[in-house]
Tab-separated table of C-alpha atoms and ligand atoms in Angstrom:
chain	number	residue	atom	x	y	z
A	282	MET	CA	6.844	-120.182	52.549
A	283	MET	CA	3.304	-118.832	52.126
A	284	SER	CA	0.974	-120.308	54.669
A	285	ALA	CA	-2.283	-121.684	53.259
A	286	ASN	CA	-4.378	-120.276	56.038
A	287	LYS	CA	-3.680	-116.590	55.988
A	288	ILE	CA	-6.696	-114.524	56.953
A	289	LEU	CA	-7.132	-110.944	55.840
A	290	VAL	CA	-8.470	-108.713	58.599
A	291	ASP	CA	-9.965	-105.235	58.190
A	292	LEU	CA	-10.600	-103.235	61.349
A	293	THR	CA	-11.898	-99.699	61.649
A	294	ILE	CA	-10.280	-98.061	64.644
A	295	ALA	CA	-10.549	-94.605	66.212
A	296	ALA	CA	-8.167	-92.946	68.674
A	297	VAL	CA	-9.457	-90.027	70.726
A	298	GLN	CA	-7.220	-87.255	72.008
A	299	LEU	CA	-8.406	-85.202	74.990
A	300	ASN	CA	-7.035	-82.467	77.246
A	301	PRO	CA	-8.586	-83.291	80.645
A	302	GLN	CA	-7.819	-81.133	83.688
A	303	ILE	CA	-7.914	-82.387	87.269
A	304	GLY	CA	-11.178	-81.482	89.023
A	305	LYS	CA	-13.057	-80.936	85.744
A	306	LEU	CA	-14.438	-84.414	85.151
A	307	ASN	CA	-17.940	-83.320	84.095
A	308	GLU	CA	-16.594	-80.667	81.730
A	309	THR	CA	-14.290	-83.224	80.135
A	310	ILE	CA	-17.118	-85.731	79.721
A	311	SER	CA	-19.373	-83.071	78.116
A	312	ARG	CA	-16.618	-81.994	75.735
A	313	ALA	CA	-15.796	-85.622	74.874
A	314	LYS	CA	-19.484	-86.278	74.100
A	315	LEU	CA	-19.650	-83.200	71.887
A	316	LEU	CA	-16.521	-84.406	70.075
A	317	LEU	CA	-17.969	-87.914	69.638
A	318	ASN	CA	-21.288	-86.577	68.322
A	319	THR	CA	-19.497	-84.400	65.776
A	320	PHE	CA	-17.311	-87.359	64.833
A	321	LYS	CA	-20.339	-89.655	64.434
A	322	THR	CA	-22.142	-87.179	62.176
A	323	LYS	CA	-19.037	-86.895	59.963
A	324	MET	CA	-18.559	-90.639	59.973
A	325	ASP	CA	-22.171	-91.334	59.003
A	326	THR	CA	-21.933	-89.169	55.906
A	327	LYS	CA	-18.760	-90.861	54.708
A	328	VAL	CA	-18.903	-93.005	51.567
A	329	PRO	CA	-18.375	-95.920	51.765
A	330	LYS	CA	-19.861	-96.029	55.246
A	331	LYS	CA	-17.624	-97.480	57.952
A	332	LYS	CA	-18.604	-99.252	61.116
A	333	LEU	CA	-16.236	-98.762	64.016
A	334	ASP	CA	-14.687	-101.870	65.644
A	335	LEU	CA	-12.613	-100.235	68.357
A	336	ILE	CA	-12.247	-96.801	69.927
A	337	VAL	CA	-9.281	-96.004	72.188
A	338	PHE	CA	-8.998	-93.175	74.739
A	339	PRO	CA	-5.819	-91.984	76.494
A	340	GLU	CA	-4.362	-92.874	79.886
A	341	PHE	CA	-6.438	-91.191	82.666
A	342	ALA	CA	-8.527	-89.868	79.791
A	343	LEU	CA	-11.207	-88.075	81.809
A	344	THR	CA	-9.631	-87.337	85.206
A	345	GLY	CA	-6.395	-85.558	84.311
A	346	TYR	CA	-2.989	-87.068	85.038
A	347	ASN	CA	-0.687	-85.003	87.230
A	348	PHE	CA	-1.848	-86.051	90.719
A	349	ILE	CA	0.692	-85.023	93.313
A	350	SER	CA	-0.250	-87.177	96.311
A	351	ARG	CA	-2.391	-90.075	97.453
A	352	ASP	CA	-4.932	-87.677	99.003
A	353	HIS	CA	-5.072	-85.726	95.776
A	354	ILE	CA	-6.030	-88.747	93.657
A	355	LEU	CA	-8.221	-90.680	96.132
A	356	PRO	CA	-11.533	-88.943	95.250
A	357	TYR	CA	-10.960	-89.862	91.581
A	358	THR	CA	-10.243	-93.563	92.174
A	359	HIS	CA	-12.962	-96.207	91.829
A	360	THR	CA	-13.288	-99.938	91.486
A	361	THR	CA	-13.546	-100.749	87.782
A	362	GLN	CA	-17.293	-101.034	87.353
A	363	ASP	CA	-18.051	-98.081	89.683
A	364	SER	CA	-15.724	-95.779	87.805
A	365	PRO	CA	-17.327	-92.868	85.903
A	366	SER	CA	-14.803	-93.714	83.167
A	367	PHE	CA	-16.249	-97.237	82.890
A	368	LYS	CA	-19.778	-95.810	82.642
A	369	PHE	CA	-18.645	-93.346	80.005
A	370	ALA	CA	-16.995	-96.216	78.083
A	371	GLN	CA	-20.251	-98.179	78.206
A	372	ASP	CA	-22.090	-95.214	76.629
A	373	VAL	CA	-19.421	-94.922	73.932
A	374	SER	CA	-19.498	-98.666	73.186
A	375	LYS	CA	-23.267	-98.559	72.748
A	376	MET	CA	-23.139	-95.375	70.696
A	377	PHE	CA	-20.771	-96.936	68.136
A	378	ASP	CA	-21.519	-100.633	68.718
A	379	CYS	CA	-17.791	-101.241	69.202
A	380	TYR	CA	-15.128	-102.009	71.825
A	381	THR	CA	-13.973	-99.074	73.953
A	382	VAL	CA	-10.645	-98.888	75.775
A	383	ILE	CA	-10.132	-96.117	78.335
A	384	GLY	CA	-7.511	-95.297	80.963
A	385	TYR	CA	-8.660	-94.430	84.521
A	386	PRO	CA	-7.417	-94.395	88.135
A	387	GLU	CA	-8.441	-97.653	89.827
A	388	CYS	CA	-8.702	-98.722	93.446
A	389	GLU	CA	-8.722	-102.467	93.914
A	390	THR	CA	-11.387	-102.435	96.625
A	391	GLU	CA	-13.689	-99.865	98.180
A	392	SER	CA	-11.299	-99.461	101.101
A	393	LYS	CA	-8.948	-97.817	98.572
A	394	GLU	CA	-5.740	-99.364	99.913
A	395	THR	CA	-4.215	-100.467	96.639
A	396	LEU	CA	-4.279	-98.071	93.705
A	397	TYR	CA	-3.512	-98.724	90.054
A	398	ASN	CA	-3.195	-96.832	86.799
A	399	SER	CA	-5.527	-98.963	84.656
A	400	ALA	CA	-7.226	-99.303	81.296
A	401	VAL	CA	-10.494	-101.141	80.848
A	402	VAL	CA	-11.875	-102.816	77.727
A	403	VAL	CA	-15.668	-102.610	77.341
A	404	SER	CA	-17.558	-104.743	74.791
A	405	PRO	CA	-19.976	-103.340	72.178
A	406	LYS	CA	-22.841	-104.313	74.517
A	407	GLY	CA	-21.256	-102.517	77.465
A	408	ASP	CA	-19.766	-105.494	79.316
A	409	LEU	CA	-16.372	-105.571	81.013
A	410	VAL	CA	-13.997	-107.596	78.827
A	411	PHE	CA	-10.581	-106.994	80.373
A	412	ASN	CA	-8.931	-104.715	82.893
A	413	TYR	CA	-5.213	-104.036	82.540
A	414	ARG	CA	-3.049	-102.339	85.172
A	415	LYS	CA	0.072	-100.408	84.194
A	416	SER	CA	3.207	-102.451	84.883
A	417	PHE	CA	6.016	-99.906	84.533
A	418	LEU	CA	5.377	-96.755	86.527
A	419	TYR	CA	6.415	-93.169	85.802
A	420	TYR	CA	7.657	-90.747	88.495
A	421	THR	CA	4.216	-89.158	88.773
A	422	GLU	CA	2.626	-92.473	89.810
A	423	GLU	CA	5.171	-92.850	92.600
A	424	ASP	CA	3.919	-89.557	94.060
A	425	TRP	CA	0.531	-91.138	94.822
A	426	ASN	CA	1.762	-94.575	95.749
A	427	CYS	CA	0.458	-96.403	92.701
A	428	SER	CA	1.056	-100.169	92.658
A	429	GLU	CA	2.605	-102.048	89.751
A	430	ASN	CA	0.516	-104.637	87.951
A	431	PRO	CA	1.265	-107.803	89.965
A	432	LYS	CA	0.719	-109.816	86.767
A	433	GLN	CA	3.045	-107.541	84.709
A	434	PHE	CA	2.418	-107.396	80.929
A	435	GLN	CA	-0.627	-109.367	79.804
A	436	ASN	CA	-2.236	-110.493	76.575
A	437	PHE	CA	-5.861	-111.478	76.045
A	438	PRO	CA	-8.208	-112.502	73.226
A	439	LEU	CA	-10.436	-109.901	71.549
A	440	SER	CA	-13.100	-111.194	69.129
A	441	PHE	CA	-14.196	-109.406	65.971
A	442	PRO	CA	-17.086	-111.336	64.418
A	443	GLY	CA	-17.081	-111.361	60.629
A	444	ARG	CA	-13.982	-109.168	60.283
A	445	GLY	CA	-11.842	-111.786	58.527
A	446	LYS	CA	-11.648	-112.921	54.899
A	447	ASN	CA	-9.949	-115.952	53.427
A	448	ILE	CA	-6.986	-114.542	51.504
A	449	ASN	CA	-7.309	-117.144	48.746
A	450	ASN	CA	-11.025	-116.649	48.389
A	451	PRO	CA	-11.984	-113.074	49.337
A	452	ASN	CA	-15.571	-113.558	48.134
A	453	SER	CA	-16.361	-116.345	50.567
A	454	GLU	CA	-18.328	-115.827	53.815
A	455	PRO	CA	-16.824	-113.386	56.358
A	456	ILE	CA	-14.840	-115.164	59.068
A	457	ASP	CA	-15.105	-114.529	62.824
A	458	ILE	CA	-11.664	-113.754	64.160
A	459	THR	CA	-10.135	-113.411	67.592
A	460	LEU	CA	-7.021	-111.287	67.811
A	461	ASN	CA	-4.273	-111.852	70.314
A	462	THR	CA	-4.305	-108.426	71.992
A	463	SER	CA	-2.305	-106.495	74.579
A	464	ILE	CA	-2.420	-103.123	76.288
A	465	GLY	CA	0.568	-100.960	77.130
A	466	ILE	CA	0.044	-97.818	79.190
A	467	CYS	CA	2.590	-95.113	78.380
A	468	MET	CA	5.631	-95.861	80.579
A	469	ASP	CA	5.115	-99.556	79.754
A	470	LEU	CA	6.855	-98.657	76.484
A	471	SER	CA	9.899	-97.198	78.269
A	472	PRO	CA	12.786	-99.078	79.910
A	473	TYR	CA	11.724	-100.214	83.407
A	474	LYS	CA	12.275	-97.256	85.783
A	475	PHE	CA	14.348	-95.721	82.935
A	476	GLU	CA	17.092	-98.062	84.186
A	477	ALA	CA	16.773	-101.237	82.113
A	478	PRO	CA	19.029	-101.529	79.044
A	479	PHE	CA	17.401	-99.609	76.167
A	480	ASN	CA	17.631	-102.504	73.690
A	481	ASP	CA	15.729	-104.881	75.964
A	482	CYS	CA	12.537	-103.149	74.708
A	483	GLU	CA	10.645	-105.116	77.362
A	484	PHE	CA	7.087	-104.379	76.210
A	485	ALA	CA	7.775	-104.891	72.497
A	486	SER	CA	9.680	-108.120	73.231
A	487	PHE	CA	6.772	-109.380	75.319
A	488	ASN	CA	4.485	-108.750	72.332
A	489	ILE	CA	6.861	-110.569	69.965
A	490	ASP	CA	7.159	-113.551	72.315
A	491	LYS	CA	3.398	-113.804	72.885
A	492	LYS	CA	2.677	-113.307	69.178
A	493	VAL	CA	0.395	-110.360	69.860
A	494	GLU	CA	-1.465	-109.030	66.810
A	495	LEU	CA	-3.199	-105.936	68.204
A	496	ILE	CA	-1.358	-103.576	70.580
A	497	ILE	CA	-3.409	-100.864	72.265
A	498	CYS	CA	-1.633	-97.972	74.019
A	499	PRO	CA	-3.510	-95.378	76.100
A	500	MET	CA	-0.922	-92.716	76.923
A	501	ALA	CA	-0.124	-89.459	78.705
A	502	TRP	CA	3.274	-89.081	77.027
A	503	LEU	CA	5.142	-85.848	77.515
A	504	HIS	CA	6.337	-83.364	74.936
A	505	SER	CA	10.066	-82.573	75.030
A	506	THR	CA	9.434	-78.981	76.179
A	507	SER	CA	7.707	-80.302	79.306
A	508	ILE	CA	9.281	-79.817	82.707
A	509	THR	CA	10.110	-83.201	84.238
A	510	LYS	CA	11.550	-84.533	87.466
A	511	ASN	CA	14.989	-84.582	85.816
A	512	ASP	CA	14.924	-80.786	85.663
A	513	TYR	CA	14.490	-80.637	89.446
A	514	GLU	CA	17.325	-83.068	90.061
A	515	LEU	CA	20.050	-80.793	88.726
A	516	ASP	CA	21.979	-78.787	91.325
A	517	GLU	CA	19.809	-76.052	92.785
A	518	ARG	CA	21.102	-73.134	90.746
A	519	SER	CA	21.003	-74.871	87.318
A	520	SER	CA	17.657	-76.416	88.219
A	521	ASN	CA	16.088	-73.014	88.966
A	522	ASP	CA	17.580	-71.465	85.851
A	523	LYS	CA	16.480	-74.317	83.644
A	524	ILE	CA	12.939	-74.416	85.031
A	525	LEU	CA	12.505	-70.646	84.733
A	526	LYS	CA	13.741	-70.777	81.142
A	527	LYS	CA	11.398	-73.653	80.256
A	528	LEU	CA	8.424	-71.960	81.953
A	529	GLU	CA	9.105	-68.807	79.965
A	530	GLU	CA	9.274	-70.851	76.752
A	531	ILE	CA	5.946	-72.530	77.519
A	532	ARG	CA	4.357	-69.160	78.304
A	533	SER	CA	5.605	-67.466	75.146
A	534	ASN	CA	4.737	-70.443	72.886
A	535	LEU	CA	1.177	-70.349	74.218
A	536	GLU	CA	0.925	-66.560	74.010
A	537	ASP	CA	2.003	-66.665	70.356
A	538	GLN	CA	-0.918	-68.996	69.691
A	539	GLY	CA	-3.425	-67.085	71.810
A	540	LEU	CA	-3.959	-70.053	74.130
A	541	PRO	CA	-4.518	-70.258	77.898
A	542	ILE	CA	-1.984	-72.007	80.152
A	543	ILE	CA	-3.836	-75.349	79.907
A	544	GLY	CA	-3.489	-75.424	76.118
A	545	SER	CA	-6.215	-75.995	73.553
A	546	GLN	CA	-9.659	-77.411	74.370
A	547	GLY	CA	-12.728	-77.814	72.175
A	548	ASP	CA	-11.051	-76.809	68.902
A	549	PHE	CA	-11.403	-80.302	67.531
A	550	GLN	CA	-9.288	-81.949	64.847
A	551	ILE	CA	-11.277	-84.763	63.244
A	552	ASP	CA	-9.295	-86.809	60.748
A	553	LEU	CA	-11.154	-89.483	58.768
A	554	GLU	CA	-9.058	-89.137	55.610
A	555	SER	CA	-7.349	-92.439	54.939
A	556	ASN	CA	-5.064	-90.850	52.328
A	557	HIS	CA	-3.766	-88.412	54.947
A	558	VAL	CA	-0.800	-90.550	55.965
A	559	THR	CA	2.043	-89.300	58.121
A	560	GLU	CA	5.199	-88.324	56.282
A	561	ARG	CA	8.251	-90.400	57.239
A	562	LEU	CA	10.857	-88.042	58.662
A	563	PRO	CA	14.103	-89.479	60.009
A	564	VAL	CA	15.493	-88.679	63.441
A	565	GLY	CA	17.478	-85.473	63.094
A	566	SER	CA	15.545	-84.194	60.061
A	567	SER	CA	15.576	-80.406	59.859
A	568	GLN	CA	11.829	-80.601	59.132
A	569	ILE	CA	11.139	-81.853	62.651
A	570	GLY	CA	10.271	-78.956	64.946
A	571	HIS	CA	10.857	-79.233	68.677
A	572	ASP	CA	8.806	-76.288	69.913
A	573	TYR	CA	5.313	-76.581	71.285
A	574	ASN	CA	3.625	-74.931	68.299
A	575	GLU	CA	1.929	-76.040	65.055
A	576	LEU	CA	-0.533	-77.912	67.253
A	577	THR	CA	-2.324	-79.647	64.350
A	578	LYS	CA	0.950	-81.276	63.275
A	579	PRO	CA	2.184	-84.479	64.894
A	580	ASP	CA	5.241	-84.448	67.127
A	581	MET	CA	7.558	-86.461	64.878
A	582	SER	CA	10.332	-86.725	67.421
A	583	ASN	CA	8.000	-88.655	69.734
A	584	ILE	CA	6.597	-90.767	66.906
A	585	ASN	CA	10.147	-91.697	65.878
A	586	TYR	CA	10.947	-92.508	69.488
A	587	TRP	CA	7.881	-94.774	69.821
A	588	MET	CA	9.000	-96.657	66.698
A	589	HIS	CA	12.428	-97.067	68.243
A	590	ARG	CA	10.812	-98.601	71.336
A	591	PHE	CA	9.173	-101.151	68.998
A	592	MET	CA	12.536	-102.043	67.475
A	593	PRO	CA	11.901	-105.835	67.788
A	594	PHE	CA	9.093	-105.295	65.227
A	595	LEU	CA	11.324	-103.381	62.782
A	596	GLN	CA	13.382	-104.975	60.026
A	597	LEU	CA	17.064	-104.882	61.059
A	598	ASN	CA	20.139	-106.153	59.258
A	599	VAL	CA	22.076	-106.922	62.399
A	600	ARG	CA	19.925	-110.014	63.031
A	601	LYS	CA	20.955	-111.486	59.669
A	602	TYR	CA	24.545	-110.740	60.555
A	603	TRP	CA	24.183	-112.627	63.856
A	604	ALA	CA	22.545	-115.562	62.118
A	605	GLU	CA	25.107	-115.728	59.287
A	606	ARG	CA	28.038	-115.662	61.701
A	607	GLY	CA	26.490	-118.313	63.939
A	608	LEU	CA	26.339	-115.928	66.897
A	609	MET	CA	22.805	-116.762	67.953
A	610	SER	CA	23.567	-119.390	70.571
A	611	ASP	CA	26.089	-117.085	72.294
A	612	ILE	CA	23.682	-114.183	72.313
A	613	PHE	CA	20.838	-116.311	73.590
A	614	GLU	CA	22.744	-118.293	76.166
A	615	GLU	CA	21.248	-116.183	78.930
A	616	THR	CA	17.852	-115.217	77.569
A	617	GLY	CA	16.534	-118.774	77.299
A	618	ASP	CA	13.457	-118.878	75.092
A	619	ALA	CA	12.827	-115.138	75.223
A	620	SER	CA	13.724	-113.045	72.197
A	621	TYR	CA	16.214	-110.176	72.134
A	622	MET	CA	15.759	-107.325	69.651
A	623	GLY	CA	13.258	-109.540	67.834
A	624	ALA	CA	15.699	-112.420	67.330
A	625	SER	CA	15.724	-115.723	69.149
A	626	ARG	CA	17.943	-118.755	69.343
A	627	GLU	CA	15.985	-120.560	66.621
A	628	ASN	CA	14.939	-117.711	64.429
A	629	TYR	CA	16.797	-114.611	63.314
A	630	TRP	CA	13.551	-112.602	63.283
A	631	ASN	CA	10.526	-114.044	65.058
A	632	PHE	CA	8.252	-111.450	63.482
A	633	ALA	CA	9.296	-111.952	59.834
A	634	ASN	CA	6.272	-112.094	57.497
A	635	LYS	CA	3.830	-111.407	60.301
A	636	ASN	CA	1.627	-108.368	60.898
A	637	ALA	CA	0.712	-106.442	64.028
A	638	ILE	CA	-1.413	-103.331	64.483
A	639	LEU	CA	-0.449	-100.612	66.963
A	640	VAL	CA	-2.934	-97.972	68.173
A	641	ILE	CA	-1.660	-95.075	70.272
A	642	ALA	CA	-4.151	-92.707	71.933
A	643	ASN	CA	-2.101	-90.020	73.671
A	644	ARG	CA	-3.575	-87.075	75.551
A	645	CYS	CA	-2.717	-83.497	74.697
A	646	GLY	CA	-2.701	-80.180	76.540
A	647	ILE	CA	-0.894	-78.874	79.604
A	648	GLU	CA	-1.324	-79.572	83.314
A	649	SER	CA	-0.049	-77.512	86.270
A	650	GLY	CA	1.458	-74.979	83.837
A	651	ASN	CA	4.547	-77.176	83.478
A	652	THR	CA	3.583	-80.633	82.181
A	653	ILE	CA	3.044	-80.683	78.424
A	654	PHE	CA	1.678	-83.735	76.669
A	655	ALA	CA	2.585	-84.706	73.115
A	656	GLY	CA	-0.745	-85.803	71.534
A	657	SER	CA	0.047	-87.227	68.051
A	658	SER	CA	-2.353	-90.171	68.473
A	659	GLY	CA	-2.358	-92.544	65.535
A	660	MET	CA	-2.193	-96.017	64.043
A	661	TYR	CA	0.593	-98.157	62.636
A	662	LYS	CA	1.101	-101.553	61.076
A	663	PHE	CA	4.278	-103.516	61.549
A	664	ASN	CA	4.252	-105.378	58.225
A	665	GLY	CA	6.997	-107.947	58.912
A	666	ARG	CA	8.587	-107.259	55.499
A	667	ASP	CA	12.075	-108.516	55.229
A	668	ASN	CA	12.493	-108.594	51.459
A	669	PHE	CA	14.252	-105.300	50.832
A	670	GLY	CA	16.760	-104.969	48.014
A	671	ILE	CA	20.443	-105.224	48.715
A	672	ASN	CA	20.937	-101.430	48.669
A	673	GLU	CA	18.306	-101.105	51.305
A	674	LEU	CA	20.008	-103.817	53.319
A	675	MET	CA	23.377	-102.106	53.147
A	676	LYS	CA	21.963	-99.154	55.038
A	677	ASP	CA	23.072	-98.674	58.574
A	678	ASP	CA	20.464	-100.084	60.996
A	679	ASN	CA	21.053	-97.184	63.354
A	680	LYS	CA	19.670	-94.817	60.730
A	681	ARG	CA	16.488	-96.848	60.349
A	682	LEU	CA	15.264	-97.097	63.944
A	683	ASP	CA	12.463	-94.650	63.205
A	684	THR	CA	9.524	-93.979	60.875
A	685	THR	CA	11.791	-94.359	57.809
A	686	ASN	CA	11.973	-98.120	58.315
A	687	PRO	CA	9.761	-99.579	55.529
A	688	SER	CA	8.656	-102.431	57.771
A	689	VAL	CA	6.252	-100.033	59.506
A	690	ASP	CA	3.241	-98.512	57.722
A	691	LEU	CA	2.028	-95.158	59.044
A	692	TYR	CA	-1.735	-94.740	58.739
A	693	GLY	CA	-1.852	-91.222	60.120
A	694	ASN	CA	-1.576	-89.114	63.273
A	695	LEU	CA	-3.399	-86.262	64.926
A	696	GLY	CA	-1.490	-83.116	65.777
A	697	LYS	CA	0.387	-82.625	69.015
A	698	GLY	CA	-1.925	-80.167	70.683
A	699	LYS	CA	-5.597	-80.296	69.644
A	700	GLU	CA	-8.328	-82.458	71.052
A	701	GLY	CA	-9.793	-84.694	68.369
A	702	VAL	CA	-10.351	-88.084	66.796
A	703	ILE	CA	-8.504	-89.992	64.119
A	704	MET	CA	-10.195	-92.948	62.391
A	705	ARG	CA	-8.572	-95.404	60.002
A	706	THR	CA	-9.364	-98.788	58.525
A	707	VAL	CA	-6.306	-100.945	59.071
A	708	HIS	CA	-5.565	-104.137	57.138
A	709	CYS	CA	-3.535	-107.037	58.376
A	710	GLU	CA	-2.850	-110.666	57.596
A	711	ILE	CA	-2.939	-113.212	60.362
A	712	ASP	CA	-2.034	-116.903	60.429
A	713	ARG	CA	-4.734	-119.302	61.555
B	1006	LIG	N1	8.056	-92.307	79.305
B	1006	LIG	C1	6.844	-91.542	79.328
B	1006	LIG	C2	7.164	-90.070	79.093
B	1006	LIG	O1	8.303	-89.704	79.224
B	1006	LIG	C3	6.086	-91.835	80.574
B	1006	LIG	C4	4.885	-90.989	80.859
B	1006	LIG	C5	3.752	-91.782	81.469
B	1006	LIG	O2	3.912	-92.932	81.845
B	1006	LIG	N2	2.586	-91.187	81.542
B	1006	LIG	O3	6.303	-89.288	78.721
C-alpha cells in the first residue's frame, strides 16, 4: 500500500578519502585543505549549482591509524572539543555550510585513562551534534587498549531544513526533515571480534530494527593484499614466508606505479559526475582485480563485501520462502523482537518499500610498509524494492549478495588508492 505521507528527500553528500601518516598531522591538514579548496572551486562552477549537506571523512582521518601501543597513540588523543580533528571539522563545516563527520582518537577525560576510536558530527555552524565511539574493535585497537563504546550501536536525529518535498505535490514549500541517522566505524560492519555468526550482520540489523535512514561509515578498511595479524598467526615458517612474499608484492606493485612505500598523496581524484556510476560486478567476476594497482579504480571485492554485510537491506528470496512455509515463528523463537537477515516474526522483510542511504568514507594509502587500505569511498541507496519479476526471483540468493542485487543503487565510488573527494546528490523517500 502506498503511504500518503511519503516525503522525497534530496541530499548532496561528499566523502573524502585521505592517506594520513602517523606523526604528519599538519601535513595531512594542509593537504586536506588544498583538496577541499580545489573541490570547492570545481563545485562552484558546476551547473546546476549544488549546496553540500554533509561531508564525511574517514576513521582517524588526520592522525593515521596503525598505532602500535598506548604510548604511541597518547599524544594524538584529545577530548572531543579539544581535538585538532574537531577544530578542522568546524572549519570544514563553515566552509561548506554543512554537517561534517570525522573520525579521530578520543580520550574521555584529560587524564587520558579511557581511550576510544570515535567519530564526531559537527553542525554547519560548527557546533558539536553527536559523538559516536566505535563499538566493535579491530586487532589494531587492542594494541593500544581502546575501549568499546559502552552504549554500543547508537542512532540519533540529524536535521536537514528544507530538504524534503511532498511526493504528491513537488511544487509545494520545501519541508524541514530530520533523518534517523547512525554511524558505523569500520569494524562495526564486521562480525563482533570476527567470531559472531556471519549472518547476524549485527550493525545492519541494528539499523533495520531502529529504522535508520542515513548510515554514515568512516573507515580504515584494509585491502586484501595488506598484511594482517592472521599472517603472523600461522606457524613460524609459513608466517615468515607468507609475510616476505606479501611484502615483495607490495614493493613491486608500488615500484611499477612509481610510488613511495606510503602510497599516493596529493594526486587528487575529484569526482562530481553523477552519471559516473559504479559498474555492478558480481563476486568472482574475472573483471575484478585483486592486486594493489589501478589506483583510480574502486576495489570491487571490498565493495561487494560491504554489500554482503548489509544483507538485511538486500532483497532476498529466502525470506519469502520462510514466510510461505510458516517458518517465521520457529526462526524467531529466540530472537524476540529483533530481526534476523532483515526478517522478523511479523514481517518477512522489515525494510520492504523503504529507503536508506549509506555513505562510506574509507582512507587509502599504506602505513608501516605493510598495512594497505582499500579506499573506494562512495554512496549507496538501499531502495527496498521487492517487486522483481519471477525470473529474477528464481535466482539463487547466494549469487545476489553483492552489488548485482537490484535493491541497491550504486551512486559511484572513488578509486582504491588516490586521495580525493566524491560528491553525489542522493534521492530517497521517507515515511512521515
Ligand atoms: N574488518 C575491517 C578490515 O578488515 C576492520 C578494520 C578497521 O576496523 N579499521 O579492514
